[in-house]
Amino acid sequence: MSELADLYQEIILDHNKRPRNYREMPECTCSAEGNNPLCGDEVKVSVRLDNDTLSDVAFQGQGCAISRASASMMTGKTKGRTASEARALSGQVRDMLLGPEAAPPPEVGDLAALSGVRKFPARIKCAMLPWHTLEAALAGQATATSESGD
Amino acid sequence: MANWDLQALRSDFPILGSSVNGRPLVYLDNAATSQKPSQVLEAVDRYYREQNGNIHRGVHYLSQVATDAYDRAREKVARFIGAPSPRDIVFVRGATEGINLVAHGLAKCWLKAGDEILLTRMEHHANIVPWQQAAEQSGARVVVADITPSGEIDLEDFTRKLGPLTKVVSFVHASNALGTINPAREVIRLAHEAGAVVLLDGCQSAPHFRVDVSVLDCDFFVFSGHKVCGPTGIGVLYGKKEWLERLPVYQTGGDMIGRVSFEQGTTFREAPEKFEAGTPDIAGAIGLGAAVDYLDATGFDAIEQAEQKLRDHVAPRLREIPGLKIYGDVEAKVPVLSFTMDGIHPHDIGTILDTDGIAVRAGHHCAQPLMKFYGIPGTARASFAFYNTTEEADALVASLRKISKIFA
Ligand SMILES: Cc1ncc(COP(=O)(O)O)c(C=O)c1O
């Protein structure tokens, strides 16, 4: 039960229920669609880049609580950062989920709530999908799948 | 049901006594694969320990023992589904290979450009993709019959789409994603009147009720061993004699040939051997023979009654959970309960149930067109077998109530 409580922390349930920046962004400068062919999760991430800064980040799609919360927190966390900072953050999330067990680095902030996913290997792809999709958007690719990267 | 001893039956299945995540296993993913009784495990084990030889190849003792056991398995399977002769039974890797074999063959010997292959919107991907391939190869076209909101073939739409161009009708006997049972006899009759050849996908019917292919009158019938308490890697293609004769070879190689010659060319054996190239899954076939023996001994009357009882117990309790919706919620169905819960993704349901030791499947169930029909990304699916208990059903309901609270 405690692993379960770690997975579905209050903050994750909250982002699942009231996802932030869940909207279309007609004025976006880049976007990508990610999907997890195994479970059918789909997410679209849209970004507006001003110079090298992500001045706006939004998402839409169908997914489980883990992928929705991850996407919702991601949009808040990456807004106002540079593209390379956003990529670095994505790397830190990946390390937190897949790397050797360690206390989450302070930079990830609220995203530390995702660390409970570690104990549920089948769900790591759900948490990473929005991040893969953001990276694809920043790289100018139209699509990403949960199979890439990890 | 007079002498239905559930505890004794359950003790035949070693895995049912195991624990998952510190809880007793509650296995409700039987539509994906069933568990195996000791009788099946022992038959496979005995083959490798005492009977292992290649079939149809040796004059020696073990080859003969293995050949006899393999042939007996074919006889048992033929009896199990009411096939007129064991010669009408082709052993394949599973339903998927069975459908591929037929689709590949019909693309060569039956389908022409402009012909139509009529499927339904509730098919498993295994009964969609091989026909798309056959269509591509032959120039035929795949046509899809609608289903009703309650999850059965829409007979009106089916009849409308059935016509002189329809050369193949292929459909599922009982839906893996919904559990609903199609009126197979009627659909097959209509298809035959239109001049089509009919394949019936029996993956989810064969485990739950008595199938008689002679009464159904389908031209082909497929099912997978692993869903009827048998091993993985073995499945069955039944075909009417005239169709098995007509269908061209699939894979080629040893065992399926009459004579091989570089000068005079190669001849093939008759069905079923002509479709069984190479060394088959001998142990799998023997295990499947033991599995159908087991189901026959348990008795489909008793199995149906037990499963009906489980369904009557669990369905109303599920309906009471706020926000829970059952898809294909009709009376005539196999014990498959596919559902969604408002605001809760099926994967989250699956993960939380798993922490309680309860195995269900979450997702699209290899039926993406069906999920699209309902406008949902997927469902959670609890699929029961005769060896499940009402206590297990109660554990499912209790865990779902907990999930409701977590996401409230
Ligand atoms: C209705 C139906 N058809 C076809 C299949 C494919 O069976 P297999 O994967 O054993 O070949 C399945 C199993 O998932 C099924 O439920």
Coordinates of C-alpha atoms and ligand atoms in Angstrom, one line a residue:
Chain A
M1 CA 0.0 0.0 0.0
S2 CA 2.8 2.4 0.7
E3 CA 4.3 1.9 -2.8
L4 CA 0.9 2.7 -4.1
A5 CA 0.7 5.9 -2.0
D6 CA 4.1 6.8 -3.4
L7 CA 2.9 6.4 -6.9
Y8 CA -0.4 8.2 -6.5
Q9 CA 0.7 11.1 -4.4
E10 CA -1.7 13.9 -3.7
I11 CA 0.1 16.2 -6.1
I12 CA -0.1 13.7 -8.9
L13 CA -3.8 13.1 -8.3
D14 CA -4.3 16.8 -8.3
H15 CA -2.5 17.4 -11.6
N16 CA -4.5 14.5 -13.1
K17 CA -7.8 16.0 -12.1
R18 CA -6.9 19.6 -12.9
P19 CA -4.1 19.5 -15.5
R20 CA -2.4 22.8 -16.0
N21 CA -1.8 24.2 -19.5
Y22 CA -4.1 21.7 -21.0
R23 CA -5.1 23.5 -24.2
E24 CA -4.4 24.1 -27.8
M25 CA -1.8 26.6 -28.8
P26 CA -2.5 27.9 -32.3
E27 CA 0.4 30.4 -32.1
C28 CA 2.9 27.7 -31.1
T29 CA 6.3 27.6 -32.9
C30 CA 6.8 23.9 -32.6
S31 CA 4.8 20.9 -31.5
A32 CA 5.0 17.1 -31.5
E33 CA 2.7 14.2 -30.9
G34 CA 3.8 11.3 -28.7
N35 CA 2.2 7.9 -28.4
N36 CA 2.8 4.8 -26.5
P37 CA 1.9 2.0 -28.9
L38 CA 1.6 -0.5 -26.1
C39 CA -1.1 1.2 -24.2
G40 CA -2.4 3.8 -26.7
D41 CA -1.6 6.8 -24.6
E42 CA -1.4 9.9 -26.8
V43 CA 0.0 13.3 -25.9
K44 CA 0.5 16.5 -28.0
V45 CA 3.0 19.0 -26.7
S46 CA 3.0 22.5 -28.1
V47 CA 5.7 25.1 -27.4
R48 CA 6.2 28.8 -28.2
L49 CA 9.9 29.6 -28.5
D50 CA 10.9 33.3 -28.2
N51 CA 14.6 33.4 -29.2
D52 CA 15.7 30.3 -27.2
T53 CA 13.2 30.6 -24.4
L54 CA 10.1 28.5 -24.0
S55 CA 7.7 31.3 -23.5
D56 CA 4.7 29.0 -23.5
V57 CA 4.2 25.2 -23.1
A58 CA 0.9 23.3 -23.3
F59 CA -0.3 19.8 -23.8
Q60 CA -3.4 17.8 -24.8
G61 CA -4.2 14.2 -25.1
Q62 CA -5.4 11.0 -23.5
G63 CA -3.4 9.3 -20.9
C64 CA -3.3 7.8 -17.5
A65 CA -2.8 9.8 -14.3
I66 CA 0.9 9.3 -14.4
S67 CA 1.4 10.7 -17.9
R68 CA -1.1 13.5 -17.4
A69 CA 0.5 14.6 -14.2
S70 CA 3.9 14.3 -15.7
A71 CA 2.8 16.4 -18.7
S72 CA 1.0 19.0 -16.5
M73 CA 4.0 19.5 -14.2
M74 CA 6.3 19.6 -17.2
T75 CA 4.5 22.5 -18.8
G76 CA 4.8 24.5 -15.6
K77 CA 8.4 23.6 -15.0
T78 CA 9.7 24.3 -18.4
K79 CA 7.9 27.5 -19.1
G80 CA 10.4 30.4 -19.1
R81 CA 13.4 28.1 -19.4
T82 CA 15.8 27.9 -22.4
A83 CA 15.6 24.9 -24.7
S84 CA 18.8 23.5 -23.3
E85 CA 17.6 23.9 -19.7
A86 CA 14.4 22.1 -20.6
R87 CA 16.4 19.2 -22.1
A88 CA 18.5 19.1 -19.0
L89 CA 15.4 18.9 -16.8
S90 CA 14.1 16.1 -19.0
G91 CA 17.4 14.2 -18.4
Q92 CA 17.1 14.7 -14.7
V93 CA 13.6 13.2 -14.7
R94 CA 14.8 10.3 -16.7
D95 CA 17.7 9.7 -14.3
M96 CA 15.3 10.0 -11.4
L97 CA 13.1 7.2 -12.9
L98 CA 15.7 5.0 -14.5
G99 CA 19.1 5.8 -13.0
P100 CA 20.5 4.5 -9.7
E101 CA 18.3 5.2 -6.8
A102 CA 19.1 8.6 -5.2
A103 CA 17.3 11.5 -3.7
P104 CA 15.7 13.6 -6.4
P105 CA 17.9 16.6 -7.2
P106 CA 16.5 19.9 -5.9
E107 CA 16.1 21.3 -9.5
V108 CA 13.2 19.0 -10.2
G109 CA 11.0 20.5 -7.5
D110 CA 7.5 19.1 -7.6
L111 CA 8.5 16.6 -10.2
A112 CA 10.0 14.6 -7.4
A113 CA 6.5 13.3 -6.9
L114 CA 7.1 11.2 -10.0
S115 CA 9.9 9.3 -8.3
G116 CA 7.3 6.8 -7.0
V117 CA 7.0 5.5 -10.5
R118 CA 10.4 3.8 -10.1
K119 CA 8.8 0.9 -8.3
F120 CA 6.4 0.3 -11.2
P121 CA 8.5 -0.4 -14.2
A122 CA 5.5 -0.9 -16.5
R123 CA 4.6 2.7 -15.9
I124 CA 7.9 4.5 -16.4
K125 CA 7.1 4.9 -20.1
C126 CA 3.9 6.7 -19.1
A127 CA 5.8 9.3 -17.1
M128 CA 8.5 9.8 -19.7
L129 CA 6.2 10.1 -22.7
P130 CA 5.5 13.9 -22.3
W131 CA 9.2 14.5 -22.0
H132 CA 10.1 12.6 -25.0
T133 CA 7.5 14.5 -26.9
L134 CA 8.8 17.8 -25.7
E135 CA 12.3 16.9 -26.7
A136 CA 11.0 15.9 -30.1
A137 CA 9.1 19.2 -30.5
L138 CA 12.3 21.1 -29.6
A139 CA 14.2 19.1 -32.1
G140 CA 11.8 19.9 -34.8
Q141 CA 10.3 16.4 -35.1
A142 CA 6.6 15.8 -35.4
T143 CA 6.3 12.6 -33.5
A144 CA 7.8 10.7 -30.6
T145 CA 7.1 7.3 -29.2
S146 CA 7.6 5.9 -25.7
E147 CA 10.0 3.4 -27.3
S148 CA 12.6 6.0 -28.0
G149 CA 15.2 7.2 -25.6
D150 CA 15.0 4.5 -22.9
Chain B
M1 CA -23.4 -29.0 -11.1
A2 CA -24.3 -31.8 -8.8
N3 CA -20.8 -32.6 -7.9
W4 CA -19.1 -29.3 -8.6
D5 CA -16.2 -29.2 -6.2
L6 CA -14.6 -25.8 -6.8
Q7 CA -11.8 -26.3 -4.2
A8 CA -10.8 -29.6 -5.8
L9 CA -10.9 -28.0 -9.3
R10 CA -8.7 -25.1 -8.1
S11 CA -6.2 -27.4 -6.6
D12 CA -5.7 -28.8 -10.1
F13 CA -4.2 -25.4 -11.0
P14 CA -0.9 -24.9 -9.1
I15 CA -0.5 -21.2 -9.9
L16 CA -3.9 -20.3 -8.3
G17 CA -2.3 -20.9 -4.9
S18 CA 0.4 -18.3 -5.4
S19 CA 0.8 -14.8 -4.0
V20 CA 1.3 -11.6 -5.9
N21 CA 2.5 -8.4 -4.1
G22 CA 2.0 -10.2 -0.8
R23 CA -1.7 -11.0 -1.6
P24 CA -3.3 -14.2 -2.8
L25 CA -3.3 -14.1 -6.6
V26 CA -6.7 -13.2 -8.0
Y27 CA -6.4 -14.1 -11.7
L28 CA -9.0 -12.3 -13.8
D29 CA -7.1 -12.1 -17.1
N30 CA -8.3 -15.4 -18.5
A31 CA -9.3 -13.8 -21.9
A32 CA -5.6 -13.1 -22.4
T33 CA -4.5 -16.5 -21.4
S34 CA -5.9 -19.2 -19.1
Q35 CA -4.1 -21.0 -16.4
K36 CA -3.0 -24.6 -16.8
P37 CA -4.1 -27.6 -14.7
S38 CA -1.5 -30.2 -13.5
Q39 CA -3.0 -32.7 -16.0
V40 CA -1.7 -30.5 -18.9
L41 CA 1.6 -29.7 -17.2
E42 CA 2.1 -33.4 -16.6
A43 CA 1.2 -34.4 -20.1
V44 CA 3.8 -32.0 -21.5
D45 CA 6.4 -33.2 -19.0
R46 CA 5.7 -36.8 -19.7
Y47 CA 6.2 -36.3 -23.4
Y48 CA 9.6 -34.8 -22.9
R49 CA 10.6 -37.3 -20.2
E50 CA 9.2 -40.5 -21.7
Q51 CA 8.0 -40.0 -25.2
N52 CA 10.3 -37.5 -26.9
G53 CA 11.0 -38.4 -30.5
N54 CA 10.2 -36.8 -33.8
I55 CA 7.0 -37.7 -35.5
H56 CA 6.4 -39.4 -38.8
R57 CA 10.1 -39.9 -39.3
G58 CA 11.5 -42.9 -37.5
V59 CA 10.9 -46.6 -37.4
H60 CA 12.1 -46.6 -33.9
Y61 CA 10.0 -46.9 -30.7
L62 CA 10.0 -43.3 -29.5
S63 CA 9.2 -41.9 -32.9
Q64 CA 6.1 -44.2 -33.0
V65 CA 5.1 -43.3 -29.5
A66 CA 5.3 -39.6 -30.2
T67 CA 3.5 -39.9 -33.5
D68 CA 0.7 -41.8 -31.8
A69 CA 0.4 -39.2 -29.1
Y70 CA 0.4 -36.4 -31.7
D71 CA -2.3 -38.1 -33.7
R72 CA -4.4 -38.8 -30.6
A73 CA -4.3 -35.1 -29.8
R74 CA -5.6 -34.3 -33.2
E75 CA -8.5 -36.8 -32.7
K76 CA -9.3 -35.2 -29.3
V77 CA -9.4 -31.7 -30.7
A78 CA -11.6 -32.8 -33.6
R79 CA -14.1 -34.3 -31.1
F80 CA -13.8 -31.2 -28.9
I81 CA -15.2 -28.9 -31.7
G82 CA -17.4 -31.4 -33.5
A83 CA -15.2 -31.7 -36.6
P84 CA -16.2 -34.6 -38.9
S85 CA -12.7 -35.9 -39.0
P86 CA -9.3 -35.4 -37.4
R87 CA -8.0 -34.7 -40.9
D88 CA -9.9 -31.5 -40.8
I89 CA -7.7 -30.2 -37.9
V90 CA -4.5 -28.4 -38.7
F91 CA -2.2 -27.7 -35.8
V92 CA -0.8 -24.1 -36.0
R93 CA 1.0 -21.8 -33.6
G94 CA -2.2 -20.1 -32.5
A95 CA -5.3 -18.4 -33.8
T96 CA -3.2 -15.7 -35.3
E97 CA -1.3 -18.1 -37.5
G98 CA -4.5 -19.9 -38.4
I99 CA -6.1 -16.7 -39.7
N100 CA -2.9 -15.8 -41.5
L101 CA -2.8 -19.2 -43.1
V102 CA -6.4 -18.9 -44.4
A103 CA -6.0 -15.2 -45.5
H104 CA -2.8 -16.0 -47.3
G105 CA -4.3 -18.9 -49.1
L106 CA -7.6 -17.3 -50.0
A107 CA -5.7 -14.3 -51.4
K108 CA -4.0 -16.8 -53.8
C109 CA -6.8 -19.1 -54.7
W110 CA -10.1 -17.3 -54.2
L111 CA -10.0 -13.5 -53.9
K112 CA -9.8 -11.4 -57.0
A113 CA -9.6 -7.7 -57.6
G114 CA -12.8 -5.9 -56.7
D115 CA -13.9 -8.7 -54.3
E116 CA -14.9 -7.8 -50.8
I117 CA -13.8 -9.2 -47.5
L118 CA -16.5 -8.5 -44.8
L119 CA -15.3 -8.1 -41.2
T120 CA -16.9 -6.4 -38.2
R121 CA -15.9 -3.5 -36.1
M122 CA -15.4 -5.7 -33.1
E123 CA -12.6 -7.9 -34.5
H124 CA -9.3 -8.5 -32.8
H125 CA -6.3 -7.2 -34.7
A126 CA -5.5 -10.8 -35.6
N127 CA -8.7 -10.9 -37.6
I128 CA -8.1 -7.6 -39.3
V129 CA -4.5 -7.2 -40.3
P130 CA -4.1 -10.5 -42.2
W131 CA -7.2 -9.6 -44.3
Q132 CA -5.8 -6.2 -45.0
Q133 CA -2.7 -8.0 -46.3
A134 CA -4.8 -10.4 -48.3
A135 CA -6.7 -7.4 -49.8
E136 CA -3.4 -5.8 -50.8
Q137 CA -2.2 -8.9 -52.5
S138 CA -5.4 -9.7 -54.3
G139 CA -6.8 -6.3 -55.0
A140 CA -9.9 -7.1 -52.9
R141 CA -11.3 -4.6 -50.5
V142 CA -12.0 -4.9 -46.7
V143 CA -15.5 -3.9 -45.8
V144 CA -16.5 -3.4 -42.1
A145 CA -19.9 -4.2 -40.7
D146 CA -21.1 -2.0 -37.8
I147 CA -21.9 -3.2 -34.4
T148 CA -24.7 -2.2 -32.1
P149 CA -24.0 0.0 -29.1
S150 CA -24.5 -3.1 -26.9
G151 CA -21.7 -4.8 -28.7
E152 CA -23.1 -7.3 -31.1
I153 CA -23.0 -7.4 -34.9
D154 CA -25.5 -5.1 -36.4
L155 CA -27.3 -7.6 -38.5
E156 CA -29.1 -5.0 -40.6
D157 CA -25.8 -3.3 -41.5
F158 CA -24.2 -6.6 -42.0
T159 CA -26.9 -7.7 -44.4
R160 CA -26.7 -4.4 -46.2
K161 CA -23.0 -4.8 -46.8
L162 CA -23.2 -8.4 -47.7
G163 CA -23.5 -8.8 -51.5
P164 CA -22.4 -10.5 -54.6
L165 CA -18.9 -9.0 -54.2
T166 CA -18.5 -10.5 -50.7
K167 CA -16.2 -13.4 -51.1
V168 CA -15.0 -13.8 -47.5
V169 CA -16.8 -13.2 -44.2
S170 CA -14.6 -13.4 -41.1
F171 CA -15.9 -12.6 -37.6
V172 CA -15.5 -13.2 -34.0
H173 CA -17.6 -15.8 -32.2
A174 CA -17.4 -14.1 -28.8
S175 CA -15.7 -10.7 -28.4
N176 CA -12.4 -10.7 -26.4
A177 CA -12.9 -7.0 -25.5
L178 CA -16.6 -7.2 -24.6
G179 CA -17.5 -10.8 -24.0
T180 CA -20.6 -10.5 -26.2
I181 CA -21.6 -13.6 -28.3
N182 CA -22.5 -13.2 -31.9
P183 CA -25.3 -15.1 -33.5
A184 CA -22.8 -17.1 -35.5
R185 CA -25.2 -19.7 -36.9
E186 CA -27.3 -17.0 -38.4
V187 CA -24.4 -14.9 -39.7
I188 CA -22.8 -17.9 -41.3
R189 CA -26.1 -18.8 -43.0
L190 CA -26.4 -15.3 -44.5
A191 CA -22.8 -15.3 -45.6
H192 CA -23.2 -18.7 -47.3
E193 CA -26.4 -17.5 -49.1
A194 CA -24.3 -14.6 -50.5
G195 CA -21.7 -17.1 -51.7
A196 CA -18.9 -16.2 -49.2
V197 CA -16.5 -18.4 -47.4
V198 CA -16.7 -17.9 -43.7
L199 CA -14.0 -18.0 -41.0
L200 CA -15.1 -17.9 -37.4
D201 CA -12.6 -16.7 -34.7
G202 CA -13.3 -19.0 -31.7
C203 CA -10.6 -17.7 -29.4
Q204 CA -13.1 -16.6 -26.8
S205 CA -15.9 -19.1 -27.4
A206 CA -14.0 -22.4 -27.2
P207 CA -13.0 -21.8 -23.6
H208 CA -16.5 -21.1 -22.4
F209 CA -19.1 -23.2 -24.2
R210 CA -19.5 -26.2 -26.4
V211 CA -18.6 -25.4 -30.0
D212 CA -19.8 -27.6 -32.8
V213 CA -18.4 -26.6 -36.1
S214 CA -20.6 -29.0 -38.0
V215 CA -23.7 -27.4 -36.6
L216 CA -22.3 -23.8 -37.1
D217 CA -21.4 -24.8 -40.6
C218 CA -18.4 -22.4 -40.8
D219 CA -15.8 -23.1 -43.4
F220 CA -12.9 -22.3 -41.0
F221 CA -12.7 -22.1 -37.3
V222 CA -9.6 -21.0 -35.3
F223 CA -8.7 -21.0 -31.6
S224 CA -5.6 -20.9 -29.4
G225 CA -4.5 -23.6 -27.1
H226 CA -3.3 -21.3 -24.4
K227 CA -6.8 -19.9 -23.9
V228 CA -8.4 -23.3 -23.2
C229 CA -6.1 -24.3 -20.4
G230 CA -3.5 -25.7 -22.9
P231 CA 0.1 -24.6 -23.6
T232 CA 1.2 -21.5 -25.6
G233 CA 2.6 -22.1 -29.0
I234 CA -0.2 -24.4 -30.2
G235 CA -3.5 -23.6 -31.8
V236 CA -6.0 -25.1 -34.1
L237 CA -7.3 -24.3 -37.6
Y238 CA -10.4 -26.4 -38.5
G239 CA -11.3 -26.3 -42.2
K240 CA -14.0 -28.1 -44.2
K241 CA -12.3 -30.8 -46.2
E242 CA -13.0 -29.2 -49.6
W243 CA -11.5 -25.9 -48.4
L244 CA -8.4 -27.4 -46.9
E245 CA -7.9 -29.3 -50.2
R246 CA -8.4 -26.1 -52.2
L247 CA -6.2 -23.8 -50.1
P248 CA -2.6 -23.6 -51.3
V249 CA 0.3 -24.5 -49.1
Y250 CA 1.5 -22.0 -46.5
Q251 CA 5.0 -22.7 -45.2
T252 CA 6.9 -25.4 -47.0
G253 CA 9.6 -27.8 -46.1
G254 CA 9.9 -31.2 -44.5
D255 CA 6.9 -33.4 -43.5
M256 CA 4.5 -31.6 -45.8
I257 CA 5.8 -33.1 -49.0
G258 CA 4.9 -36.1 -51.1
R259 CA 8.2 -36.2 -53.1
V260 CA 10.9 -33.6 -53.5
S261 CA 12.9 -33.7 -56.7
F262 CA 15.1 -31.1 -58.5
E263 CA 14.2 -32.7 -61.8
Q264 CA 10.5 -33.6 -61.5
G265 CA 9.4 -30.9 -59.1
T266 CA 7.9 -31.3 -55.7
T267 CA 4.5 -32.7 -54.7
F268 CA 2.7 -32.1 -51.4
R269 CA 0.8 -34.2 -49.0
E270 CA -2.9 -33.8 -48.4
A271 CA -4.3 -31.7 -45.6
P272 CA -3.6 -31.5 -42.7
E273 CA 0.0 -32.4 -43.3
K274 CA 0.4 -30.1 -46.3
F275 CA 0.0 -27.2 -43.8
E276 CA 2.3 -28.5 -41.2
A277 CA 5.8 -27.9 -42.5
G278 CA 8.7 -28.8 -40.3
T279 CA 8.7 -30.3 -36.8
P280 CA 5.5 -29.1 -35.1
D281 CA 5.0 -28.3 -31.5
I282 CA 4.5 -31.9 -30.5
A283 CA 4.5 -31.3 -26.8
G284 CA 2.1 -28.4 -27.3
A285 CA -0.3 -30.6 -29.3
I286 CA -0.2 -33.3 -26.6
G287 CA -0.7 -30.7 -23.9
L288 CA -3.7 -29.3 -25.8
G289 CA -5.1 -32.8 -26.1
A290 CA -4.8 -33.1 -22.3
A291 CA -6.5 -29.6 -21.9
V292 CA -9.5 -30.5 -24.0
D293 CA -9.8 -33.8 -22.0
Y294 CA -9.8 -31.7 -18.9
L295 CA -12.5 -29.4 -20.1
D296 CA -14.6 -32.3 -21.3
A297 CA -14.2 -34.1 -18.0
T298 CA -15.1 -30.9 -16.1
G299 CA -18.1 -30.6 -18.5
F300 CA -19.3 -27.5 -20.4
D301 CA -22.7 -27.6 -18.7
A302 CA -21.0 -27.2 -15.3
I303 CA -18.5 -24.7 -16.7
E304 CA -21.3 -22.5 -18.1
Q305 CA -23.3 -22.7 -14.9
A306 CA -20.3 -21.8 -12.8
E307 CA -19.4 -18.9 -15.0
Q308 CA -23.0 -17.7 -15.2
K309 CA -23.1 -17.7 -11.4
L310 CA -19.9 -15.6 -11.3
R311 CA -21.3 -13.1 -13.7
D312 CA -24.6 -12.8 -11.9
H313 CA -22.6 -12.2 -8.7
V314 CA -20.2 -9.6 -10.0
A315 CA -22.0 -7.6 -12.7
P316 CA -24.6 -6.0 -10.4
R317 CA -21.9 -5.2 -7.8
L318 CA -19.8 -3.5 -10.5
R319 CA -22.8 -1.5 -11.7
E320 CA -23.3 -0.1 -8.2
I321 CA -19.9 1.5 -8.2
P322 CA -20.4 5.2 -9.1
G323 CA -19.1 6.2 -12.5
L324 CA -18.4 2.6 -13.6
K325 CA -19.7 1.7 -17.0
I326 CA -19.7 -1.8 -18.4
Y327 CA -19.4 -2.2 -22.2
G328 CA -21.3 -5.0 -23.9
D329 CA -23.6 -5.3 -20.9
V330 CA -26.0 -7.8 -22.3
E331 CA -27.3 -11.1 -21.1
A332 CA -25.8 -13.5 -23.6
K333 CA -22.1 -13.3 -23.1
V334 CA -19.0 -15.1 -21.9
P335 CA -17.7 -13.9 -18.5
V336 CA -15.7 -11.0 -19.7
L337 CA -16.5 -7.7 -18.1
S338 CA -15.0 -4.6 -19.8
F339 CA -15.5 -1.3 -18.0
T340 CA -14.4 2.2 -17.6
M341 CA -14.6 4.5 -14.5
D342 CA -15.2 8.2 -14.9
G343 CA -12.1 10.2 -14.6
I344 CA -9.8 7.2 -14.1
H345 CA -7.7 5.8 -16.8
P346 CA -7.8 2.0 -17.3
H347 CA -4.0 1.8 -16.7
D348 CA -4.3 3.4 -13.3
I349 CA -7.1 0.8 -12.5
G350 CA -4.9 -2.0 -13.7
T351 CA -1.9 -0.9 -11.7
I352 CA -3.8 -0.4 -8.4
L353 CA -5.6 -3.8 -8.8
D354 CA -2.2 -5.4 -9.3
T355 CA -0.9 -4.1 -6.0
D356 CA -3.9 -6.0 -4.5
G357 CA -2.8 -9.1 -6.3
I358 CA -5.6 -8.8 -8.9
A359 CA -4.7 -9.4 -12.5
V360 CA -6.8 -7.7 -15.1
R361 CA -6.0 -6.3 -18.5
A362 CA -6.1 -2.6 -19.2
G363 CA -5.9 -1.0 -22.7
H364 CA -7.4 -1.5 -26.1
H365 CA -7.4 -5.3 -26.0
C366 CA -6.0 -5.5 -29.6
A367 CA -9.3 -4.0 -30.8
Q368 CA -8.5 -0.4 -31.6
P369 CA -11.4 0.1 -34.1
L370 CA -13.8 -1.1 -31.3
M371 CA -12.4 1.4 -28.8
K372 CA -12.8 4.1 -31.4
F373 CA -16.4 3.1 -31.9
Y374 CA -17.0 3.7 -28.2
G375 CA -14.8 6.8 -28.3
I376 CA -12.6 5.6 -25.5
P377 CA -8.9 5.0 -25.3
G378 CA -9.4 1.6 -23.7
T379 CA -11.1 -0.3 -20.9
A380 CA -10.2 -2.3 -17.9
R381 CA -11.2 -5.9 -18.4
A382 CA -11.9 -8.6 -15.8
S383 CA -12.2 -11.9 -17.5
F384 CA -13.3 -14.9 -15.5
A385 CA -12.9 -18.6 -15.8
F386 CA -14.8 -21.5 -14.2
Y387 CA -12.1 -21.8 -11.5
N388 CA -12.7 -18.3 -10.2
T389 CA -14.6 -17.8 -7.0
T390 CA -17.2 -15.3 -5.8
E391 CA -14.7 -14.3 -3.1
E392 CA -12.3 -13.3 -5.9
A393 CA -15.1 -11.3 -7.5
D394 CA -15.7 -9.6 -4.2
A395 CA -12.0 -8.8 -3.9
L396 CA -12.2 -7.1 -7.3
V397 CA -15.2 -5.1 -6.3
A398 CA -13.6 -4.0 -3.0
S399 CA -10.4 -2.9 -4.8
L400 CA -12.4 -0.9 -7.4
R401 CA -14.2 0.9 -4.6
K402 CA -10.9 1.8 -3.1
I403 CA -9.7 3.1 -6.5
S404 CA -12.9 5.2 -6.7
K405 CA -12.0 6.8 -3.4
I406 CA -8.3 7.4 -4.3
F407 CA -9.4 9.3 -7.4
A408 CA -12.4 11.0 -5.8
Ligands
LIG1 C1 -10.9 -12.9 -30.3 C2 -9.4 -13.2 -30.5 N1 -8.9 -13.4 -31.7 C3 -7.6 -13.7 -31.9 C4 -6.7 -13.7 -30.8 C5 -5.3 -14.0 -31.1 O1 -4.9 -15.2 -30.4 P1 -3.3 -15.6 -30.3 O2 -2.6 -14.4 -29.9 O3 -3.3 -16.7 -29.3 O4 -2.9 -16.0 -31.7 C6 -7.2 -13.5 -29.5 C7 -6.3 -13.5 -28.4 O5 -5.8 -12.5 -27.9 C8 -8.6 -13.2 -29.4 O6 -9.0 -13.0 -28.1

